[in-house]
mmCIF file of C-alpha atoms and ligand atoms in Angstrom:
data_model
loop_
_atom_site.group_PDB
_atom_site.id
_atom_site.type_symbol
_atom_site.label_atom_id
_atom_site.label_comp_id
_atom_site.label_asym_id
_atom_site.label_seq_id
_atom_site.Cartn_x
_atom_site.Cartn_y
_atom_site.Cartn_z
ATOM 1 C CA UNK A 281 -22.241 22.331 -4.498
ATOM 2 C CA UNK A 282 -20.207 19.427 -3.298
ATOM 3 C CA UNK A 283 -16.565 19.729 -2.904
ATOM 4 C CA UNK A 284 -15.821 16.154 -3.125
ATOM 5 C CA UNK A 285 -13.591 15.065 -5.929
ATOM 6 C CA UNK A 286 -15.305 12.448 -8.131
ATOM 7 C CA UNK A 287 -11.953 11.101 -9.194
ATOM 8 C CA UNK A 288 -11.204 10.124 -5.496
ATOM 9 C CA UNK A 289 -14.201 9.009 -3.794
ATOM 10 C CA UNK A 290 -12.068 7.262 -0.732
ATOM 11 C CA UNK A 291 -9.260 9.843 -1.000
ATOM 12 C CA UNK A 292 -5.841 9.146 -2.583
ATOM 13 C CA UNK A 293 -3.532 6.410 -1.495
ATOM 14 C CA UNK A 294 -1.780 7.241 1.676
ATOM 15 C CA UNK A 295 1.280 5.042 2.557
ATOM 16 C CA UNK A 296 1.476 4.038 6.382
ATOM 17 C CA UNK A 297 3.981 2.388 8.328
ATOM 18 C CA UNK A 298 3.753 -1.479 8.834
ATOM 19 C CA UNK A 299 1.574 -3.108 11.505
ATOM 20 C CA UNK A 300 0.079 -6.446 11.687
ATOM 21 C CA UNK A 301 -3.307 -4.747 12.371
ATOM 22 C CA UNK A 302 -2.975 -2.941 8.660
ATOM 23 C CA UNK A 303 -1.692 -6.093 7.206
ATOM 24 C CA UNK A 304 -4.894 -7.764 8.185
ATOM 25 C CA UNK A 305 -6.950 -5.087 6.999
ATOM 26 C CA UNK A 306 -5.093 -5.120 3.544
ATOM 27 C CA UNK A 307 -5.383 -8.657 3.390
ATOM 28 C CA UNK A 308 -9.006 -8.547 3.633
ATOM 29 C CA UNK A 309 -9.441 -5.901 1.037
ATOM 30 C CA UNK A 310 -7.506 -8.109 -1.289
ATOM 31 C CA UNK A 311 -9.707 -11.213 -0.568
ATOM 32 C CA UNK A 312 -13.027 -9.441 -0.869
ATOM 33 C CA UNK A 313 -12.367 -7.179 -3.994
ATOM 34 C CA UNK A 314 -13.661 -9.370 -6.683
ATOM 35 C CA UNK A 315 -16.949 -9.923 -4.698
ATOM 36 C CA UNK A 316 -17.128 -6.240 -3.916
ATOM 37 C CA UNK A 317 -16.919 -5.344 -7.581
ATOM 38 C CA UNK A 318 -19.084 -7.924 -8.536
ATOM 39 C CA UNK A 319 -21.990 -6.581 -6.295
ATOM 40 C CA UNK A 320 -21.256 -3.086 -7.315
ATOM 41 C CA UNK A 321 -21.929 -3.949 -10.968
ATOM 42 C CA UNK A 322 -25.005 -6.210 -10.115
ATOM 43 C CA UNK A 323 -27.945 -5.589 -12.240
ATOM 44 C CA UNK A 324 -26.721 -2.870 -14.241
ATOM 45 C CA UNK A 325 -27.827 -2.948 -17.976
ATOM 46 C CA UNK A 326 -25.926 -2.073 -21.114
ATOM 47 C CA UNK A 327 -26.623 1.634 -21.068
ATOM 48 C CA UNK A 328 -25.633 1.830 -17.518
ATOM 49 C CA UNK A 329 -22.359 -0.204 -18.010
ATOM 50 C CA UNK A 330 -21.748 2.311 -20.786
ATOM 51 C CA UNK A 331 -22.164 5.490 -18.584
ATOM 52 C CA UNK A 332 -18.965 7.228 -17.481
ATOM 53 C CA UNK A 333 -18.582 7.270 -13.574
ATOM 54 C CA UNK A 334 -18.069 11.110 -13.860
ATOM 55 C CA UNK A 335 -17.967 13.356 -16.787
ATOM 56 C CA UNK A 336 -15.066 12.801 -18.820
ATOM 57 C CA UNK A 337 -14.234 9.828 -17.109
ATOM 58 C CA UNK A 338 -14.069 6.050 -17.887
ATOM 59 C CA UNK A 339 -17.255 4.012 -17.940
ATOM 60 C CA UNK A 340 -18.335 1.290 -15.686
ATOM 61 C CA UNK A 341 -17.188 -1.230 -18.362
ATOM 62 C CA UNK A 342 -13.882 0.510 -18.613
ATOM 63 C CA UNK A 343 -13.390 0.544 -14.998
ATOM 64 C CA UNK A 344 -13.826 -3.248 -14.438
ATOM 65 C CA UNK A 345 -11.759 -3.781 -17.613
ATOM 66 C CA UNK A 346 -9.035 -1.610 -16.126
ATOM 67 C CA UNK A 347 -9.115 -3.349 -12.815
ATOM 68 C CA UNK A 348 -8.122 -6.365 -14.404
ATOM 69 C CA UNK A 349 -5.318 -4.991 -16.230
ATOM 70 C CA UNK A 350 -4.047 -3.150 -13.268
ATOM 71 C CA UNK A 351 -4.003 -6.049 -11.114
ATOM 72 C CA UNK A 352 -2.538 -8.239 -13.468
ATOM 73 C CA UNK A 353 0.389 -5.764 -13.469
ATOM 74 C CA UNK A 354 0.181 -5.845 -9.630
ATOM 75 C CA UNK A 355 0.536 -9.496 -9.635
ATOM 76 C CA UNK A 356 3.522 -9.613 -11.964
ATOM 77 C CA UNK A 357 5.100 -6.803 -9.988
ATOM 78 C CA UNK A 358 4.811 -8.716 -6.685
ATOM 79 C CA UNK A 359 6.269 -11.912 -8.080
ATOM 80 C CA UNK A 360 9.369 -9.983 -9.599
ATOM 81 C CA UNK A 361 9.743 -8.167 -6.212
ATOM 82 C CA UNK A 362 9.636 -11.524 -4.268
ATOM 83 C CA UNK A 363 11.825 -13.363 -6.750
ATOM 84 C CA UNK A 364 14.510 -10.675 -7.559
ATOM 85 C CA UNK A 365 16.759 -7.923 -6.236
ATOM 86 C CA UNK A 366 15.408 -4.567 -6.707
ATOM 87 C CA UNK A 367 13.799 -5.264 -10.035
ATOM 88 C CA UNK A 368 12.686 -2.459 -12.438
ATOM 89 C CA UNK A 369 9.028 -2.921 -12.895
ATOM 90 C CA UNK A 370 7.324 -1.550 -16.176
ATOM 91 C CA UNK A 371 4.854 1.296 -15.758
ATOM 92 C CA UNK A 372 2.095 1.167 -18.366
ATOM 93 C CA UNK A 373 -0.007 3.855 -20.025
ATOM 94 C CA UNK A 374 -3.752 2.906 -18.355
ATOM 95 C CA UNK A 375 -5.346 5.466 -20.693
ATOM 96 C CA UNK A 376 -4.047 3.826 -23.823
ATOM 97 C CA UNK A 377 -4.813 0.294 -22.302
ATOM 98 C CA UNK A 378 -8.401 1.254 -21.924
ATOM 99 C CA UNK A 379 -8.557 2.028 -25.452
ATOM 100 C CA UNK A 380 -7.489 -1.460 -26.589
ATOM 101 C CA UNK A 381 -9.987 -3.958 -28.202
ATOM 102 C CA UNK A 382 -11.335 -6.126 -25.680
ATOM 103 C CA UNK A 383 -12.635 -3.112 -23.421
ATOM 104 C CA UNK A 384 -15.278 -2.372 -25.920
ATOM 105 C CA UNK A 385 -15.609 -6.116 -27.263
ATOM 106 C CA UNK A 386 -15.618 -8.487 -24.263
ATOM 107 C CA UNK A 387 -18.317 -8.677 -21.456
ATOM 108 C CA UNK A 388 -17.243 -7.459 -17.978
ATOM 109 C CA UNK A 389 -17.725 -11.139 -16.926
ATOM 110 C CA UNK A 390 -14.413 -11.894 -18.567
ATOM 111 C CA UNK A 391 -12.756 -9.408 -16.559
ATOM 112 C CA UNK A 392 -14.648 -10.402 -13.254
ATOM 113 C CA UNK A 393 -13.334 -13.995 -13.693
ATOM 114 C CA UNK A 394 -9.740 -12.965 -14.072
ATOM 115 C CA UNK A 395 -9.947 -10.533 -11.216
ATOM 116 C CA UNK A 396 -11.375 -13.311 -8.956
ATOM 117 C CA UNK A 397 -8.440 -15.489 -10.150
ATOM 118 C CA UNK A 398 -5.733 -12.946 -9.681
ATOM 119 C CA UNK A 399 -7.126 -11.589 -6.443
ATOM 120 C CA UNK A 400 -6.865 -15.347 -4.986
ATOM 121 C CA UNK A 401 -3.284 -15.476 -6.072
ATOM 122 C CA UNK A 402 -2.420 -12.192 -4.496
ATOM 123 C CA UNK A 403 -4.204 -13.230 -1.382
ATOM 124 C CA UNK A 404 -2.023 -16.314 -0.909
ATOM 125 C CA UNK A 405 1.040 -14.691 -1.985
ATOM 126 C CA UNK A 406 0.691 -11.665 0.498
ATOM 127 C CA UNK A 407 -0.458 -14.073 3.249
ATOM 128 C CA UNK A 408 2.944 -15.836 2.855
ATOM 129 C CA UNK A 409 5.381 -12.765 2.653
ATOM 130 C CA UNK A 410 7.698 -13.106 5.764
ATOM 131 C CA UNK A 411 8.357 -10.331 8.173
ATOM 132 C CA UNK A 412 11.640 -9.484 6.611
ATOM 133 C CA UNK A 413 10.306 -9.468 3.175
ATOM 134 C CA UNK A 414 8.363 -6.289 3.540
ATOM 135 C CA UNK A 415 11.011 -4.109 2.921
ATOM 136 C CA UNK A 416 12.121 -5.802 -0.542
ATOM 137 C CA UNK A 417 12.352 -3.164 -2.936
ATOM 138 C CA UNK A 418 11.761 -2.277 -6.673
ATOM 139 C CA UNK A 419 12.195 0.645 -9.004
ATOM 140 C CA UNK A 420 9.234 2.031 -11.074
ATOM 141 C CA UNK A 421 10.188 2.606 -14.804
ATOM 142 C CA UNK A 422 8.317 5.862 -15.048
ATOM 143 C CA UNK A 423 9.043 7.559 -11.923
ATOM 144 C CA UNK A 424 12.711 5.812 -11.338
ATOM 145 C CA UNK A 425 11.745 6.034 -7.553
ATOM 146 C CA UNK A 426 12.292 3.223 -5.284
ATOM 147 C CA UNK A 427 9.328 1.495 -3.329
ATOM 148 C CA UNK A 428 9.024 -1.466 -1.141
ATOM 149 C CA UNK A 429 6.758 -4.392 -0.888
ATOM 150 C CA UNK A 430 4.795 -2.955 1.755
ATOM 151 C CA UNK A 431 4.014 -0.102 -0.265
ATOM 152 C CA UNK A 432 2.967 -2.127 -3.119
ATOM 153 C CA UNK A 433 0.617 -4.141 -1.209
ATOM 154 C CA UNK A 434 -1.100 -0.905 0.290
ATOM 155 C CA UNK A 435 -1.409 0.536 -3.213
ATOM 156 C CA UNK A 436 -3.358 -2.283 -4.762
ATOM 157 C CA UNK A 437 -5.412 -2.745 -1.494
ATOM 158 C CA UNK A 438 -6.426 0.870 -1.980
ATOM 159 C CA UNK A 439 -6.653 0.641 -5.660
ATOM 160 C CA UNK A 440 -9.428 -1.886 -5.767
ATOM 161 C CA UNK A 441 -11.505 -0.118 -3.207
ATOM 162 C CA UNK A 442 -10.924 3.087 -5.258
ATOM 163 C CA UNK A 443 -12.559 1.788 -8.270
ATOM 164 C CA UNK A 444 -15.394 0.010 -6.655
ATOM 165 C CA UNK A 445 -16.179 3.310 -5.153
ATOM 166 C CA UNK A 446 -16.383 4.944 -8.461
ATOM 167 C CA UNK A 447 -18.977 2.746 -9.511
ATOM 168 C CA UNK A 448 -20.895 2.686 -6.103
ATOM 169 C CA UNK A 449 -21.006 6.453 -5.757
ATOM 170 C CA UNK A 450 -22.196 6.768 -9.588
ATOM 171 C CA UNK A 451 -24.943 4.394 -8.581
ATOM 172 C CA UNK A 452 -25.953 6.520 -5.504
ATOM 173 C CA UNK A 453 -25.833 9.637 -7.579
ATOM 174 C CA UNK A 454 -28.050 8.096 -10.233
ATOM 175 C CA UNK A 455 -30.542 6.398 -7.992
ATOM 176 C CA UNK A 456 -29.640 3.271 -9.558
HETATM 177 NI NI1 NI B 635 -6.749 2.654 -11.345
#
């Protein structure tokens, strides 16, 4: 019996101190996410796309639409943090968002295109963050806790890989 938690195939996000090496790694994660996600869903049929990645979890289709929604928020958060002093950024109910109409009515290609666009913007924006900007802060509306830009970058670099791994590990288990 495997003890691996199917919800966290690459583990949970672990914040780490700033280094240029890690920054380069995270920039690569941001740059290559859309391509990796596209490869992860390649040649899946409608039945496979509608299969939950784990019992009680989101379907592959919902996972892809969720990444688009989540990283749309990531882009908006980044721009607020870059342009305002300690802004409060809005948390959102991702389970409720996953029940909204386009998750079931639009093909994942629509979200994949959006993810390509968002990741290009995130990549250019993060590539241009100056050394003294990494400690710019924001407050999260749900937790009321304060985080900084370096944390935000790491969170979403991790988040993309986290969901790609949901799909690739499902394919491995199913032999797809
Ligand atoms: Ni997520």
